[in-house]
Amino acid sequence: MDILKEKFKALAGAMRPEVKAMTKENRNKIVSQVELWQLYGGARGVKCLVWETSELDPIEGIRFRGYSIPQLRDLLPKFKGGDEPMPEALFWLLLVNEIPTEEQVRWLSAEWNRRSNVPDYVYKIINAFPKDTHPMAQFSAAISSMKNESVFDKRYNEGMHKTEYWDATYEDVMNLIARLPGIAAYIYRRAFKDGHVAPTEPDLDWSGNFANKLGISSEKFKEFMRLYLTIHADHEGGNASAHTTHLVGSTLSDSYLTFASGMNALAGPLHGAATQEVIRWVLEMIESLGTNTPNKEQIKQYVQKTLDEGRVIPGYGHAVLREPDPRFLAQKGFAERNLSDNDLIQTVWKIFEVVPPVLQSLGKVKNPWPNVDAHSGAILYNFGLKEFNYYTVMFGVSRAIGVLAALCWTRALGLPLERPKSVTTKWVKEQLKNNAFG
Ligand code: CMX
């Protein structure tokens, strides 16, 4: 058994009976109440789900196993010569709740490289798509196609005991994460470049290899990838891609179909596809204003025009956060250190000054501040990745780290099929008529 799996087995093995006993003893304690608006309001704030790997505070933002992003930039091991945290290190932390050593991270990079071979038929499936098919549709289909590889499915069909589900899931999760850079890069290279993808370099990490495979091999871009793939990984369990992964995983669907479902959720413009919508909107603004360096007054007028057209300002607002997203600030910090003389990035910073007061003045927007998607596009564009309908795929590669670590935990704790109760409006009206709500 490998070193990470061994640690996970020990930790989760101890926690499963503890959770069972705690649930039994406190079965009827009330955790959360649901108000009528929440039925029609996307279940905002209803606590009805366990997610071990991260927690989102509306003010402080995301904490991965209790650590903020600035703390993790300090504490997580770096690639040799680099400054940015590595997603391998984050996966280790999420899975076994400890900061890994450099040696442990090197082991995980090598392990993912070892498992990174993508089956040939996956390329054939991608090749069958028209090249202009949205990259997220190709990504989702390519991932789904690997159901055939599932260790979980094979062992389930052989009669695996339910206490072993975590073990088979761990194997699928490790294989799937290892293959994602190759699959994602092939979608990019085939749709927009010459179709050639660089081979995996055994001495390079997961992010460095992804950068190489995309065809952008500068050290700066590799460093950005390390940061980007770390900070987009997890955002507690209620967001659409995480929750979808959790829901589908709870049916014991294999990790490939389960993760592909999460990707289908990420592909929506109110969620992960906001990353492409932001840059599209910024470029449209630049074109419409006829300048690469719009001033704040020009930006304000364009923001107002967008709102008057009944559209949202992409990259701003959040269902939970009520302050600027620390993931936005982490990317701003990277740009300040590495790319600040760039017009597009300067424009993103001016938008950051202009948009919040405008949204605040509407009186209905609960969070006028930027979210993660407000910054990433401008940096990717600057590195030469200009095909912005591809950006959500990159978000998806990162999201695998969080939602698949969480899937291992779901299986290890033996959580059941998810099945909340729905009601009809007729039922709501009857309850109101009978004064049946508290
Ligand atoms: N621009 C304009 N209006 C906005 C807005 C924005 N950026 N954010 C919220 N609003 C509006 C809502 O559309 C809603 O209007 P109506 O009452 O007329 O329907 C009102 O303000 C209240 O919404 P809210 O409670 O503040 O926000 P929600 O929790 O309903 O929605 C989100 C959150 C992210 C969908 C919303 O802020 C939004 O559409 N933002 C733009 C898209 C975006 O950046 N999404 C990425 C989120 C991060 C991620 O998941 O990746």
mmCIF file with all atom_site columns, N, CA and C in Angstrom, residues 390-433:
data_model
loop_
_atom_site.group_PDB
_atom_site.id
_atom_site.type_symbol
_atom_site.label_atom_id
_atom_site.label_alt_id
_atom_site.label_comp_id
_atom_site.label_asym_id
_atom_site.label_entity_id
_atom_site.label_seq_id
_atom_site.pdbx_PDB_ins_code
_atom_site.Cartn_x
_atom_site.Cartn_y
_atom_site.Cartn_z
_atom_site.occupancy
_atom_site.B_iso_or_equiv
_atom_site.pdbx_formal_charge
_atom_site.auth_seq_id
_atom_site.auth_comp_id
_atom_site.auth_asym_id
_atom_site.auth_atom_id
_atom_site.pdbx_PDB_model_num
ATOM 1   N N  . TYR A 1 390 ? -11.605 28.118 -23.392 1.00 0.00 ? 390 TYR A N  1
ATOM 2   C CA . TYR A 1 390 ? -10.901 26.967 -22.810 1.00 0.00 ? 390 TYR A CA 1
ATOM 3   C C  . TYR A 1 390 ? -10.701 27.110 -21.289 1.00 0.00 ? 390 TYR A C  1
ATOM 4   N N  . TYR A 1 391 ? -10.852 28.319 -20.770 1.00 0.00 ? 391 TYR A N  1
ATOM 5   C CA . TYR A 1 391 ? -10.420 28.578 -19.391 1.00 0.00 ? 391 TYR A CA 1
ATOM 6   C C  . TYR A 1 391 ? -11.111 27.689 -18.345 1.00 0.00 ? 391 TYR A C  1
ATOM 7   N N  . THR A 1 392 ? -12.384 27.382 -18.574 1.00 0.00 ? 392 THR A N  1
ATOM 8   C CA . THR A 1 392 ? -13.097 26.589 -17.555 1.00 0.00 ? 392 THR A CA 1
ATOM 9   C C  . THR A 1 392 ? -12.507 25.185 -17.434 1.00 0.00 ? 392 THR A C  1
ATOM 10  N N  . VAL A 1 393 ? -11.904 24.684 -18.518 1.00 0.00 ? 393 VAL A N  1
ATOM 11  C CA . VAL A 1 393 ? -11.242 23.367 -18.443 1.00 0.00 ? 393 VAL A CA 1
ATOM 12  C C  . VAL A 1 393 ? -10.096 23.426 -17.421 1.00 0.00 ? 393 VAL A C  1
ATOM 13  N N  . MET A 1 394 ? -9.374  24.550 -17.431 1.00 0.00 ? 394 MET A N  1
ATOM 14  C CA . MET A 1 394 ? -8.255  24.682 -16.492 1.00 0.00 ? 394 MET A CA 1
ATOM 15  C C  . MET A 1 394 ? -8.766  24.744 -15.052 1.00 0.00 ? 394 MET A C  1
ATOM 16  N N  . PHE A 1 395 ? -9.860  25.469 -14.878 1.00 0.00 ? 395 PHE A N  1
ATOM 17  C CA . PHE A 1 395 ? -10.520 25.506 -13.565 1.00 0.00 ? 395 PHE A CA 1
ATOM 18  C C  . PHE A 1 395 ? -10.878 24.055 -13.167 1.00 0.00 ? 395 PHE A C  1
ATOM 19  N N  . GLY A 1 396 ? -11.397 23.309 -14.112 1.00 0.00 ? 396 GLY A N  1
ATOM 20  C CA . GLY A 1 396 ? -11.824 21.931 -13.844 1.00 0.00 ? 396 GLY A CA 1
ATOM 21  C C  . GLY A 1 396 ? -10.673 21.020 -13.448 1.00 0.00 ? 396 GLY A C  1
ATOM 22  N N  . VAL A 1 397 ? -9.528  21.195 -14.097 1.00 0.00 ? 397 VAL A N  1
ATOM 23  C CA . VAL A 1 397 ? -8.361  20.366 -13.746 1.00 0.00 ? 397 VAL A CA 1
ATOM 24  C C  . VAL A 1 397 ? -8.025  20.599 -12.270 1.00 0.00 ? 397 VAL A C  1
ATOM 25  N N  . SER A 1 398 ? -8.076  21.853 -11.864 1.00 0.00 ? 398 SER A N  1
ATOM 26  C CA . SER A 1 398 ? -7.787  22.174 -10.465 1.00 0.00 ? 398 SER A CA 1
ATOM 27  C C  . SER A 1 398 ? -8.868  21.626 -9.536  1.00 0.00 ? 398 SER A C  1
ATOM 28  N N  . ARG A 1 399 ? -10.124 21.810 -9.924  1.00 0.00 ? 399 ARG A N  1
ATOM 29  C CA . ARG A 1 399 ? -11.229 21.418 -9.041  1.00 0.00 ? 399 ARG A CA 1
ATOM 30  C C  . ARG A 1 399 ? -11.186 19.928 -8.695  1.00 0.00 ? 399 ARG A C  1
ATOM 31  N N  . ALA A 1 400 ? -10.553 19.148 -9.580  1.00 0.00 ? 400 ALA A N  1
ATOM 32  C CA . ALA A 1 400 ? -10.437 17.699 -9.315  1.00 0.00 ? 400 ALA A CA 1
ATOM 33  C C  . ALA A 1 400 ? -9.761  17.432 -7.972  1.00 0.00 ? 400 ALA A C  1
ATOM 34  N N  . ILE A 1 401 ? -8.759  18.250 -7.647  1.00 0.00 ? 401 ILE A N  1
ATOM 35  C CA . ILE A 1 401 ? -7.989  18.048 -6.419  1.00 0.00 ? 401 ILE A CA 1
ATOM 36  C C  . ILE A 1 401 ? -8.909  18.049 -5.194  1.00 0.00 ? 401 ILE A C  1
ATOM 37  N N  . GLY A 1 402 ? -9.797  19.047 -5.147  1.00 0.00 ? 402 GLY A N  1
ATOM 38  C CA . GLY A 1 402 ? -10.665 19.186 -3.976  1.00 0.00 ? 402 GLY A CA 1
ATOM 39  C C  . GLY A 1 402 ? -11.810 18.187 -3.964  1.00 0.00 ? 402 GLY A C  1
ATOM 40  N N  . VAL A 1 403 ? -12.548 18.139 -5.080  1.00 0.00 ? 403 VAL A N  1
ATOM 41  C CA . VAL A 1 403 ? -13.779 17.330 -5.045  1.00 0.00 ? 403 VAL A CA 1
ATOM 42  C C  . VAL A 1 403 ? -13.467 15.834 -5.015  1.00 0.00 ? 403 VAL A C  1
ATOM 43  N N  . LEU A 1 404 ? -12.306 15.455 -5.556  1.00 0.00 ? 404 LEU A N  1
ATOM 44  C CA . LEU A 1 404 ? -11.989 14.019 -5.542  1.00 0.00 ? 404 LEU A CA 1
ATOM 45  C C  . LEU A 1 404 ? -11.367 13.601 -4.205  1.00 0.00 ? 404 LEU A C  1
ATOM 46  N N  . ALA A 1 405 ? -10.647 14.512 -3.542  1.00 0.00 ? 405 ALA A N  1
ATOM 47  C CA . ALA A 1 405 ? -10.206 14.213 -2.164  1.00 0.00 ? 405 ALA A CA 1
ATOM 48  C C  . ALA A 1 405 ? -11.451 14.051 -1.290  1.00 0.00 ? 405 ALA A C  1
ATOM 49  N N  . ALA A 1 406 ? -12.421 14.941 -1.503  1.00 0.00 ? 406 ALA A N  1
ATOM 50  C CA . ALA A 1 406 ? -13.658 14.868 -0.718  1.00 0.00 ? 406 ALA A CA 1
ATOM 51  C C  . ALA A 1 406 ? -14.432 13.576 -1.024  1.00 0.00 ? 406 ALA A C  1
ATOM 52  N N  . LEU A 1 407 ? -14.390 13.145 -2.289  1.00 0.00 ? 407 LEU A N  1
ATOM 53  C CA . LEU A 1 407 ? -15.088 11.893 -2.643  1.00 0.00 ? 407 LEU A CA 1
ATOM 54  C C  . LEU A 1 407 ? -14.474 10.706 -1.887  1.00 0.00 ? 407 LEU A C  1
ATOM 55  N N  . CYS A 1 408 ? -13.151 10.708 -1.749  1.00 0.00 ? 408 CYS A N  1
ATOM 56  C CA . CYS A 1 408 ? -12.501 9.636  -0.970  1.00 0.00 ? 408 CYS A CA 1
ATOM 57  C C  . CYS A 1 408 ? -13.049 9.632  0.456   1.00 0.00 ? 408 CYS A C  1
ATOM 58  N N  . TRP A 1 409 ? -13.223 10.838 1.007   1.00 0.00 ? 409 TRP A N  1
ATOM 59  C CA . TRP A 1 409 ? -13.744 10.928 2.382   1.00 0.00 ? 409 TRP A CA 1
ATOM 60  C C  . TRP A 1 409 ? -15.200 10.463 2.473   1.00 0.00 ? 409 TRP A C  1
ATOM 61  N N  . THR A 1 410 ? -15.990 10.835 1.476   1.00 0.00 ? 410 THR A N  1
ATOM 62  C CA . THR A 1 410 ? -17.396 10.410 1.466   1.00 0.00 ? 410 THR A CA 1
ATOM 63  C C  . THR A 1 410 ? -17.490 8.890  1.504   1.00 0.00 ? 410 THR A C  1
ATOM 64  N N  . ARG A 1 411 ? -16.643 8.257  0.689   1.00 0.00 ? 411 ARG A N  1
ATOM 65  C CA . ARG A 1 411 ? -16.667 6.786  0.621   1.00 0.00 ? 411 ARG A CA 1
ATOM 66  C C  . ARG A 1 411 ? -16.094 6.189  1.906   1.00 0.00 ? 411 ARG A C  1
ATOM 67  N N  . ALA A 1 412 ? -15.063 6.837  2.473   1.00 0.00 ? 412 ALA A N  1
ATOM 68  C CA . ALA A 1 412 ? -14.439 6.287  3.681   1.00 0.00 ? 412 ALA A CA 1
ATOM 69  C C  . ALA A 1 412 ? -15.375 6.387  4.883   1.00 0.00 ? 412 ALA A C  1
ATOM 70  N N  . LEU A 1 413 ? -16.167 7.450  4.922   1.00 0.00 ? 413 LEU A N  1
ATOM 71  C CA . LEU A 1 413 ? -17.102 7.597  6.052   1.00 0.00 ? 413 LEU A CA 1
ATOM 72  C C  . LEU A 1 413 ? -18.389 6.812  5.821   1.00 0.00 ? 413 LEU A C  1
ATOM 73  N N  . GLY A 1 414 ? -18.532 6.266  4.633   1.00 0.00 ? 414 GLY A N  1
ATOM 74  C CA . GLY A 1 414 ? -19.725 5.455  4.331   1.00 0.00 ? 414 GLY A CA 1
ATOM 75  C C  . GLY A 1 414 ? -20.986 6.298  4.282   1.00 0.00 ? 414 GLY A C  1
ATOM 76  N N  . LEU A 1 415 ? -20.871 7.543  3.787   1.00 0.00 ? 415 LEU A N  1
ATOM 77  C CA . LEU A 1 415 ? -22.061 8.405  3.739   1.00 0.00 ? 415 LEU A CA 1
ATOM 78  C C  . LEU A 1 415 ? -23.067 7.830  2.733   1.00 0.00 ? 415 LEU A C  1
ATOM 79  N N  . PRO A 1 416 ? -24.359 7.965  3.043   1.00 0.00 ? 416 PRO A N  1
ATOM 80  C CA . PRO A 1 416 ? -25.370 7.299  2.201   1.00 0.00 ? 416 PRO A CA 1
ATOM 81  C C  . PRO A 1 416 ? -25.749 8.095  0.948   1.00 0.00 ? 416 PRO A C  1
ATOM 82  N N  . LEU A 1 417 ? -26.611 7.507  0.179   1.00 0.00 ? 417 LEU A N  1
ATOM 83  C CA . LEU A 1 417 ? -27.217 8.166  -0.987  1.00 0.00 ? 417 LEU A CA 1
ATOM 84  C C  . LEU A 1 417 ? -27.834 9.496  -0.550  1.00 0.00 ? 417 LEU A C  1
ATOM 85  N N  . GLU A 1 418 ? -27.528 10.582 -1.277  1.00 0.00 ? 418 GLU A N  1
ATOM 86  C CA . GLU A 1 418 ? -28.116 11.877 -0.907  1.00 0.00 ? 418 GLU A CA 1
ATOM 87  C C  . GLU A 1 418 ? -29.539 11.954 -1.428  1.00 0.00 ? 418 GLU A C  1
ATOM 88  N N  . ARG A 1 419 ? -30.459 12.375 -0.567  1.00 0.00 ? 419 ARG A N  1
ATOM 89  C CA . ARG A 1 419 ? -31.866 12.392 -0.979  1.00 0.00 ? 419 ARG A CA 1
ATOM 90  C C  . ARG A 1 419 ? -32.643 13.381 -0.106  1.00 0.00 ? 419 ARG A C  1
ATOM 91  N N  . PRO A 1 420 ? -32.453 14.727 -0.358  1.00 0.00 ? 420 PRO A N  1
ATOM 92  C CA . PRO A 1 420 ? -33.254 15.679 0.414   1.00 0.00 ? 420 PRO A CA 1
ATOM 93  C C  . PRO A 1 420 ? -34.714 15.630 -0.011  1.00 0.00 ? 420 PRO A C  1
ATOM 94  N N  . LYS A 1 421 ? -35.570 16.279 0.766   1.00 0.00 ? 421 LYS A N  1
ATOM 95  C CA . LYS A 1 421 ? -37.013 16.264 0.473   1.00 0.00 ? 421 LYS A CA 1
ATOM 96  C C  . LYS A 1 421 ? -37.383 17.496 -0.349  1.00 0.00 ? 421 LYS A C  1
ATOM 97  N N  . SER A 1 422 ? -38.172 17.302 -1.391  1.00 0.00 ? 422 SER A N  1
ATOM 98  C CA . SER A 1 422 ? -38.690 18.455 -2.132  1.00 0.00 ? 422 SER A CA 1
ATOM 99  C C  . SER A 1 422 ? -40.173 18.631 -1.820  1.00 0.00 ? 422 SER A C  1
ATOM 100 N N  . VAL A 1 423 ? -40.680 19.824 -2.067  1.00 0.00 ? 423 VAL A N  1
ATOM 101 C CA . VAL A 1 423 ? -42.109 20.084 -1.842  1.00 0.00 ? 423 VAL A CA 1
ATOM 102 C C  . VAL A 1 423 ? -42.664 20.824 -3.057  1.00 0.00 ? 423 VAL A C  1
ATOM 103 N N  . THR A 1 424 ? -43.976 20.900 -3.151  1.00 0.00 ? 424 THR A N  1
ATOM 104 C CA . THR A 1 424 ? -44.588 21.651 -4.251  1.00 0.00 ? 424 THR A CA 1
ATOM 105 C C  . THR A 1 424 ? -45.068 23.012 -3.735  1.00 0.00 ? 424 THR A C  1
ATOM 106 N N  . THR A 1 425 ? -45.313 23.944 -4.663  1.00 0.00 ? 425 THR A N  1
ATOM 107 C CA . THR A 1 425 ? -45.841 25.257 -4.255  1.00 0.00 ? 425 THR A CA 1
ATOM 108 C C  . THR A 1 425 ? -47.251 25.088 -3.668  1.00 0.00 ? 425 THR A C  1
ATOM 109 N N  . LYS A 1 426 ? -47.979 24.103 -4.181  1.00 0.00 ? 426 LYS A N  1
ATOM 110 C CA . LYS A 1 426 ? -49.328 23.824 -3.644  1.00 0.00 ? 426 LYS A CA 1
ATOM 111 C C  . LYS A 1 426 ? -49.211 23.479 -2.150  1.00 0.00 ? 426 LYS A C  1
ATOM 112 N N  . TRP A 1 427 ? -48.206 22.640 -1.833  1.00 0.00 ? 427 TRP A N  1
ATOM 113 C CA . TRP A 1 427 ? -47.985 22.244 -0.428  1.00 0.00 ? 427 TRP A CA 1
ATOM 114 C C  . TRP A 1 427 ? -47.611 23.464 0.410   1.00 0.00 ? 427 TRP A C  1
ATOM 115 N N  . VAL A 1 428 ? -46.751 24.319 -0.136  1.00 0.00 ? 428 VAL A N  1
ATOM 116 C CA . VAL A 1 428 ? -46.330 25.521 0.605   1.00 0.00 ? 428 VAL A CA 1
ATOM 117 C C  . VAL A 1 428 ? -47.547 26.386 0.903   1.00 0.00 ? 428 VAL A C  1
ATOM 118 N N  . LYS A 1 429 ? -48.396 26.573 -0.116  1.00 0.00 ? 429 LYS A N  1
ATOM 119 C CA . LYS A 1 429 ? -49.583 27.428 0.069   1.00 0.00 ? 429 LYS A CA 1
ATOM 120 C C  . LYS A 1 429 ? -50.512 26.850 1.132   1.00 0.00 ? 429 LYS A C  1
ATOM 121 N N  . GLU A 1 430 ? -50.677 25.524 1.098   1.00 0.00 ? 430 GLU A N  1
ATOM 122 C CA . GLU A 1 430 ? -51.561 24.879 2.088   1.00 0.00 ? 430 GLU A CA 1
ATOM 123 C C  . GLU A 1 430 ? -51.022 25.070 3.505   1.00 0.00 ? 430 GLU A C  1
ATOM 124 N N  . GLN A 1 431 ? -49.686 24.912 3.634   1.00 0.00 ? 431 GLN A N  1
ATOM 125 C CA . GLN A 1 431 ? -49.088 25.069 4.962   1.00 0.00 ? 431 GLN A CA 1
ATOM 126 C C  . GLN A 1 431 ? -49.278 26.499 5.460   1.00 0.00 ? 431 GLN A C  1
ATOM 127 N N  . LEU A 1 432 ? -49.132 27.466 4.519   1.00 0.00 ? 432 LEU A N  1
ATOM 128 C CA . LEU A 1 432 ? -49.298 28.870 4.919   1.00 0.00 ? 432 LEU A CA 1
ATOM 129 C C  . LEU A 1 432 ? -50.743 29.125 5.361   1.00 0.00 ? 432 LEU A C  1
ATOM 130 N N  . LYS A 1 433 ? -51.696 28.529 4.578   1.00 0.00 ? 433 LYS A N  1
ATOM 131 C CA . LYS A 1 433 ? -53.114 28.703 4.896   1.00 0.00 ? 433 LYS A CA 1
ATOM 132 C C  . LYS A 1 433 ? -53.436 28.155 6.286   1.00 0.00 ? 433 LYS A C  1
#
